[in-house]
PDB file of C-alpha atoms in Angstrom:
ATOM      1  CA  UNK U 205     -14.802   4.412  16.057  1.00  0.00           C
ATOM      2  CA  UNK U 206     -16.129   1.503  13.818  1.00  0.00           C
ATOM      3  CA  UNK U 207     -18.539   2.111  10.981  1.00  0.00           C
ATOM      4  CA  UNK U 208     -18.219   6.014  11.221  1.00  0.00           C
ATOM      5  CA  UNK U 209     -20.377   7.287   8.314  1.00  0.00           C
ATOM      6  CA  UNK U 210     -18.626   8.136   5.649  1.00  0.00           C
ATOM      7  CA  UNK U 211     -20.737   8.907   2.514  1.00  0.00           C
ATOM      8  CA  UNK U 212     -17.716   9.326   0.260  1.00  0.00           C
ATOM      9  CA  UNK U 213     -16.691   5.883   0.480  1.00  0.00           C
ATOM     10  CA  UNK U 214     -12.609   7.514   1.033  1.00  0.00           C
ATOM     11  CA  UNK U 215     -10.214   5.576   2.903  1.00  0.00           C
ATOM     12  CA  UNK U 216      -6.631   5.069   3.876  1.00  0.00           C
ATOM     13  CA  UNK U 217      -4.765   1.972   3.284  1.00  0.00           C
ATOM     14  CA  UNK U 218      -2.211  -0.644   4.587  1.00  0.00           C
ATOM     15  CA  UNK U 219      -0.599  -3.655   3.981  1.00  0.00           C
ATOM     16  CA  UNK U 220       0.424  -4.538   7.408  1.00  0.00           C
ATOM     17  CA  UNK U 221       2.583  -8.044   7.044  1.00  0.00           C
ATOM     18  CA  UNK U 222       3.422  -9.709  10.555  1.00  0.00           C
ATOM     19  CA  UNK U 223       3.620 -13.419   9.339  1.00  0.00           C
ATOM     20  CA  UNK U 224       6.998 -14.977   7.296  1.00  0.00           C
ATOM     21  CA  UNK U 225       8.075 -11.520   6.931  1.00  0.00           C
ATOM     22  CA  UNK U 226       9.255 -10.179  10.474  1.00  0.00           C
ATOM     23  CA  UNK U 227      10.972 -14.109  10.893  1.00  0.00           C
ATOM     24  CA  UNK U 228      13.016 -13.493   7.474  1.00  0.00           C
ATOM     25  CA  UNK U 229      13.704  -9.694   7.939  1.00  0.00           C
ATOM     26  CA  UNK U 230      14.562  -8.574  11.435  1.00  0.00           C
ATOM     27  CA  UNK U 231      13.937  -4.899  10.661  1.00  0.00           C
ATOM     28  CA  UNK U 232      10.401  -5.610   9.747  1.00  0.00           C
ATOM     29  CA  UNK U 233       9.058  -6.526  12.973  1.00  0.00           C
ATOM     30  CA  UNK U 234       8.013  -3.331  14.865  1.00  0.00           C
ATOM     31  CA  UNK U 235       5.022  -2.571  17.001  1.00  0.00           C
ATOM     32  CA  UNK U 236       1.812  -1.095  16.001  1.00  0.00           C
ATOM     33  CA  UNK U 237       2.633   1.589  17.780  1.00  0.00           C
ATOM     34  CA  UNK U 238       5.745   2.567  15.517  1.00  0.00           C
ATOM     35  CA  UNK U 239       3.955   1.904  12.520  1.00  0.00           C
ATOM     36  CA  UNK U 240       1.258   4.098  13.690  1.00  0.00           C
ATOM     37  CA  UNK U 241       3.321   6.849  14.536  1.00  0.00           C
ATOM     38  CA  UNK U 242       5.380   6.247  11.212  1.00  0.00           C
ATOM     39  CA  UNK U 243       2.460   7.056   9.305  1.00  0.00           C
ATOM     40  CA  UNK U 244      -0.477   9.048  11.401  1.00  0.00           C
ATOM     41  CA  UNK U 245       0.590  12.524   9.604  1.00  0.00           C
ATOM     42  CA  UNK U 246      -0.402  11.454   5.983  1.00  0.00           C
ATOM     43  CA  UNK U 247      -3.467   9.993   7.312  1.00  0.00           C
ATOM     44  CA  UNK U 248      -7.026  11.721   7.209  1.00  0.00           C
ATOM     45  CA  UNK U 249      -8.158  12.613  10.894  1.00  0.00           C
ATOM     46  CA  UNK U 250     -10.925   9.781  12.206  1.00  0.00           C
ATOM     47  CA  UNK U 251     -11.262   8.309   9.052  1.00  0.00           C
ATOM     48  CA  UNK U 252     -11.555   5.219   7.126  1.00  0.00           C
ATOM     49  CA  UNK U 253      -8.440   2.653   6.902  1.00  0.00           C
ATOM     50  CA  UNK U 254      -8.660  -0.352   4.718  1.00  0.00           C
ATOM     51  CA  UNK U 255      -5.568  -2.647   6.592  1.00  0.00           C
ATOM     52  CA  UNK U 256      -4.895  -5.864   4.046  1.00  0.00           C
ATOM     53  CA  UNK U 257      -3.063  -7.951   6.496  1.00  0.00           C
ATOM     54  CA  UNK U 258      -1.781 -11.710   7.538  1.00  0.00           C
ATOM     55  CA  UNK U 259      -2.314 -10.983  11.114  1.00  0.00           C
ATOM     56  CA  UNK U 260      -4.970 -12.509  12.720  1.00  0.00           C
ATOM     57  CA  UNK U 261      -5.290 -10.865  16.154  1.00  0.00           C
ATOM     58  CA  UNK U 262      -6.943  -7.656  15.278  1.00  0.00           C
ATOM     59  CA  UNK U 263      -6.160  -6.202  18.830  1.00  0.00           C
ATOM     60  CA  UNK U 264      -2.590  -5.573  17.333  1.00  0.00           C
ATOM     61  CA  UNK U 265      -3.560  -2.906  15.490  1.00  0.00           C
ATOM     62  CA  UNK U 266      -4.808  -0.772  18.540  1.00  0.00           C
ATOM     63  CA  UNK U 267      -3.442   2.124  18.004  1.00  0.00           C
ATOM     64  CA  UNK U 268      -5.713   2.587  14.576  1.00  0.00           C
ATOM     65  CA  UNK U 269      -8.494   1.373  16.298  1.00  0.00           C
ATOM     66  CA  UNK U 270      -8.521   3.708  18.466  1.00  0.00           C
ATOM     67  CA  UNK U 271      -8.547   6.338  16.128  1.00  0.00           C
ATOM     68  CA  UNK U 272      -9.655   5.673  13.014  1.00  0.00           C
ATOM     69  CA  UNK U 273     -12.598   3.408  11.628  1.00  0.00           C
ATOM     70  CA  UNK U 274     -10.559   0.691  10.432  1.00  0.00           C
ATOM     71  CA  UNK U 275     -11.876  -2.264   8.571  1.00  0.00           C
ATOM     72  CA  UNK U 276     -10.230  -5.244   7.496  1.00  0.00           C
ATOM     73  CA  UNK U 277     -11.215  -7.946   4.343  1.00  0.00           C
ATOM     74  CA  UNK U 278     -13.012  -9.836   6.854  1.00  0.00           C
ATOM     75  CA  UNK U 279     -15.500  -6.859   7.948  1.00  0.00           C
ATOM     76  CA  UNK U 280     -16.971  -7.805   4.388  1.00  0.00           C
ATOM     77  CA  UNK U 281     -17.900 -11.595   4.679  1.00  0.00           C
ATOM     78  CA  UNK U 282     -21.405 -11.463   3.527  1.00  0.00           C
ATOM     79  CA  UNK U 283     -19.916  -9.071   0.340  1.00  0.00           C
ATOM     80  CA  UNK U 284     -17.598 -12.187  -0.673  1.00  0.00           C
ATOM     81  CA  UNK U 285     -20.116 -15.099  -0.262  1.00  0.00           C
ATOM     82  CA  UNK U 286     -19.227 -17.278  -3.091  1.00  0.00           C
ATOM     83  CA  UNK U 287     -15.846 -16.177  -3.934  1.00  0.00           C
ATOM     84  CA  UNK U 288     -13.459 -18.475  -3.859  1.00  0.00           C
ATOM     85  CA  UNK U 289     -10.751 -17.618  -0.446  1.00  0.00           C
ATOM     86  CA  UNK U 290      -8.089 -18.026  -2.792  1.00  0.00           C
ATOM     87  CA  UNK U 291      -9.236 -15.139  -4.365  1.00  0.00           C
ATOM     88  CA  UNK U 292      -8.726 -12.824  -0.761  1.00  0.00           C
ATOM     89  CA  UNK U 293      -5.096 -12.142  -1.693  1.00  0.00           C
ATOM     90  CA  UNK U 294      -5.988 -10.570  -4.935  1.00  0.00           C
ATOM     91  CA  UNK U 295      -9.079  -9.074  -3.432  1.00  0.00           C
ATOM     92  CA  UNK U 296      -7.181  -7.121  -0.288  1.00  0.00           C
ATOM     93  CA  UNK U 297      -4.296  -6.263  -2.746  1.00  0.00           C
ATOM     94  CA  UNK U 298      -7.168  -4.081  -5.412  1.00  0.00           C
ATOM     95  CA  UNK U 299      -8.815  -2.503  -2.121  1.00  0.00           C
ATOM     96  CA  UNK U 300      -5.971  -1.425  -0.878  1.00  0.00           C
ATOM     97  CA  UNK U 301      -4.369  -0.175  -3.804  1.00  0.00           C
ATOM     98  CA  UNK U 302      -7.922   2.058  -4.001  1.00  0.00           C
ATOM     99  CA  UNK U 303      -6.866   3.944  -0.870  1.00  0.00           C
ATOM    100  CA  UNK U 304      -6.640   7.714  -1.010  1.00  0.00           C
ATOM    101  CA  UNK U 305      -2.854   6.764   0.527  1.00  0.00           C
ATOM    102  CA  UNK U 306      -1.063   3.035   1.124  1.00  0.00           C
ATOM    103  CA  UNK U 307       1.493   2.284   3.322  1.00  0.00           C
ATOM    104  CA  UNK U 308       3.210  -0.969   2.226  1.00  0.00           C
ATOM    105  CA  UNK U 309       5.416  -3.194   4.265  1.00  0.00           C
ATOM    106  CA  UNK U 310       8.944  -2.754   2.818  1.00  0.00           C
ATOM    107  CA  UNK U 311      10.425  -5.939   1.708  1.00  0.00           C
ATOM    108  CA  UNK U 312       7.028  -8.048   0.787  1.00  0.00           C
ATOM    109  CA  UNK U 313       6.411  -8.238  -3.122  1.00  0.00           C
ATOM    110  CA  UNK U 314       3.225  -8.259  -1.944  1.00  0.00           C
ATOM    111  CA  UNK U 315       2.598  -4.660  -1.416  1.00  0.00           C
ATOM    112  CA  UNK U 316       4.998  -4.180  -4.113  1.00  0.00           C
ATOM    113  CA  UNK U 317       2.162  -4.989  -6.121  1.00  0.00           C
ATOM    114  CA  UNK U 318       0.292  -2.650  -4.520  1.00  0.00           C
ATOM    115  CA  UNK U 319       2.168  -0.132  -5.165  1.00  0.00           C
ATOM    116  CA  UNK U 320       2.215  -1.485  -8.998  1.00  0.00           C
ATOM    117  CA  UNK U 321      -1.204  -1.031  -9.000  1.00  0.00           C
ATOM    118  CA  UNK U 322      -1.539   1.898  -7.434  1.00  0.00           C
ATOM    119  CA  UNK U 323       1.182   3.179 -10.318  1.00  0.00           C
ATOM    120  CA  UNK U 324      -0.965   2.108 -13.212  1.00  0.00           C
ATOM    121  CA  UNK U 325      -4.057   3.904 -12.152  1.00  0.00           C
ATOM    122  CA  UNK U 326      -1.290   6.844 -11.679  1.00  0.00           C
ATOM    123  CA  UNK U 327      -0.494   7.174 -15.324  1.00  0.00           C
ATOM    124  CA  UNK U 328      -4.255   5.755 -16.579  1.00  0.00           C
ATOM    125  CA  UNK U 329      -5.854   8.679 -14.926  1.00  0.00           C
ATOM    126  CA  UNK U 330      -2.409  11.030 -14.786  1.00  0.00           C
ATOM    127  CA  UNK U 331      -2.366  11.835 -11.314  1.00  0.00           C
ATOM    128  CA  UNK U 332       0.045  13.791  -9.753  1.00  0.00           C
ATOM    129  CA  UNK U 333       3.702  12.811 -10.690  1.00  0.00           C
ATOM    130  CA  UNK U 334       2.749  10.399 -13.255  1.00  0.00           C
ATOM    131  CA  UNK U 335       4.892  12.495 -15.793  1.00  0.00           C
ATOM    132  CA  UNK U 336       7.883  11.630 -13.838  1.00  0.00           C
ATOM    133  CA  UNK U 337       6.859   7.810 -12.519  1.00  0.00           C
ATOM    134  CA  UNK U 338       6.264   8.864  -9.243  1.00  0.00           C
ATOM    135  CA  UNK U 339       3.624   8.033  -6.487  1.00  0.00           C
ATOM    136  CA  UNK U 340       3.240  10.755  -3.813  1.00  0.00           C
ATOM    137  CA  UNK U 341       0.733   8.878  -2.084  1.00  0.00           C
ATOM    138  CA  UNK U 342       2.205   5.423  -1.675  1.00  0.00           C
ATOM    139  CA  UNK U 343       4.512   5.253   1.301  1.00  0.00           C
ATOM    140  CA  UNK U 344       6.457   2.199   3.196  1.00  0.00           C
ATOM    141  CA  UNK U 345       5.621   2.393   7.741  1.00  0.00           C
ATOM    142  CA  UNK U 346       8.940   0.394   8.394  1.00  0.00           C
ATOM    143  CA  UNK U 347      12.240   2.250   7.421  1.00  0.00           C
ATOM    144  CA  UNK U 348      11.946   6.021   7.765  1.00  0.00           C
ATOM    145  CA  UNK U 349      15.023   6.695   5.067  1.00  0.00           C
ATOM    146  CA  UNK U 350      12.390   4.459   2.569  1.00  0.00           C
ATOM    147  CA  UNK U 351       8.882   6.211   3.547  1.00  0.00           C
ATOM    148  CA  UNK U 352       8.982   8.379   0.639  1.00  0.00           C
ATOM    149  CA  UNK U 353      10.905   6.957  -1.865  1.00  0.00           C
ATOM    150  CA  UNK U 354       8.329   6.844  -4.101  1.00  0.00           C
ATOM    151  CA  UNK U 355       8.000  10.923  -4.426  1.00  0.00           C
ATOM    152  CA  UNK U 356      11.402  10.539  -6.726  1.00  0.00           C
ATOM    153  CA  UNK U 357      11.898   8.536 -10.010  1.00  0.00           C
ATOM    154  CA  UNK U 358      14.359   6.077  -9.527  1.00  0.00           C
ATOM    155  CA  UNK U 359      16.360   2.904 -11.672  1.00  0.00           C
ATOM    156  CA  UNK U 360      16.478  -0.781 -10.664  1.00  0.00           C
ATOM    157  CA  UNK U 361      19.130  -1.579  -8.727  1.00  0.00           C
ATOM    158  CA  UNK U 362      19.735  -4.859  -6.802  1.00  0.00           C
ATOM    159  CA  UNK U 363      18.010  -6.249  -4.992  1.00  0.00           C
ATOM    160  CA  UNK U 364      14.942  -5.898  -7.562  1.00  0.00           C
ATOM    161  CA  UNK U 365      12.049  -7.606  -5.387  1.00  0.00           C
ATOM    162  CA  UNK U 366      12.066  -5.487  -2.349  1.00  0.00           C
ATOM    163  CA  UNK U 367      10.036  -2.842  -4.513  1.00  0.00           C
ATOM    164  CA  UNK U 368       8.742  -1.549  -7.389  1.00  0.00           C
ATOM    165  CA  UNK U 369      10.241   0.422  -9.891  1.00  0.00           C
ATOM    166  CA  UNK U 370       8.489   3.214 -12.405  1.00  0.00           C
ATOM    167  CA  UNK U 371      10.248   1.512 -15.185  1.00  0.00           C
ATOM    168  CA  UNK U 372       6.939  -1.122 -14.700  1.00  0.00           C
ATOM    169  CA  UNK U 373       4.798   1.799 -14.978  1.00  0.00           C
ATOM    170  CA  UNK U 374       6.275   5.308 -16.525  1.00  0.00           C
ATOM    171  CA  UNK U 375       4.734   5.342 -20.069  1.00  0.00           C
ATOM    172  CA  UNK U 376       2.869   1.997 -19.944  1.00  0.00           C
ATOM    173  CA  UNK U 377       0.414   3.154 -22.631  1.00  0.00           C
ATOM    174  CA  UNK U 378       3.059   4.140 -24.743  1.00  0.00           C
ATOM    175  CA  UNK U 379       4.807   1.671 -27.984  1.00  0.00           C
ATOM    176  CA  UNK U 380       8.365   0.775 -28.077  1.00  0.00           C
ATOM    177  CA  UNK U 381       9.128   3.702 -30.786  1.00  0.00           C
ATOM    178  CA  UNK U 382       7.146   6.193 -28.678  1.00  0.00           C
ATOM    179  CA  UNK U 383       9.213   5.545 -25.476  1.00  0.00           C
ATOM    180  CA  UNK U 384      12.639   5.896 -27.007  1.00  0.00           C
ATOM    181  CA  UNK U 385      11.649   8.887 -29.878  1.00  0.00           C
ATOM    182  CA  UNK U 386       9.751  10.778 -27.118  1.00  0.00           C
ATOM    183  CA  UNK U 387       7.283  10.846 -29.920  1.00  0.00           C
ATOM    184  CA  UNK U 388       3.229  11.159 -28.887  1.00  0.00           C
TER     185      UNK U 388
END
């Protein structure tokens, strides 16, 4: 299915993190196959999927491949000719925070910037649930009781860094005096 033509330039995303992650936190390290079926129902039937990932053996992710046209950062060498490779980081974290959905790895502050991002174009461009600080296209593959935590509002509570909160988001564009007066 690579390279499908798709004139609308929509695609799913993922941050798919196999590396430090699944050695530090047990419940991380699941198989393609249970990510894939974690997540196949919110994506859109043989289409694009952007996968930001630390994996190198792209066989890993068969069960996308053999479904979807995926593409990964390095499908785009000749686009990033000159750009520094300490720049790919930043540069898979903005694609995939572009996706028409994202599923994050739960745990990695990585996609929590993702998500972040994906947050601030929520309120720039008031997409659905920005009123309330909520994402309803920005999931996590790994924990099924965390998939969708982002459809509610929610306040910190510890641990801080395994996600992101809408209190880094909800109102950004607002001042101080705005935010507590509920003034416009």
């Amino acid at each position: 299915n690579r390279h499908l033509d798709n004139p609308s330039g929509e695609y799913d995303s993922f941050h798919i993190r196999r590396g430090d992650l699944i050695l530090q936190y047990k419940n991380t390290n699941i198989s393609s196959d249970e990510i894939y079926q974690n997540s196949f129902h919110e994506l859109r039937e043989n289409g694009t999927v952007f996968i930001a990932t630390d994996h190198a053996d792209n066989e890993f992710f068969s069960p996308f491949l053999s479904k979807h046209d995926v593409v990964f950062l390095d499908d785009f060498r000749d686009e990033l000719i000159g750009i520094d490779k300490m720049y790919y980081g930043m540069i898979d974290q903005l694609v995939a925070s572009r996706g028409r959905v994202f599923f994050g790895s739960w745990q990695s502050t990585f996609s929590s910037f993702v998500f972040r991002i994906r947050a601030w174009h929520s309120q720039r461009n008031k997409l659905k649930g920005f009123e309330n600080g909520t994402l309803d296209n920005s999931f996590y593959y790994i924990m099924p009781n965390k998939t969708y935590i982002y459809r509610q509002y929610a306040a910190m509570t510890f641990p801080v860094y395994f996600r992101e909160w809408p209190v880094a988001w909800k109102n950004m564009d607002k001042g101080i005096g705005e935010n507590i007066n509920g003034d416009e």
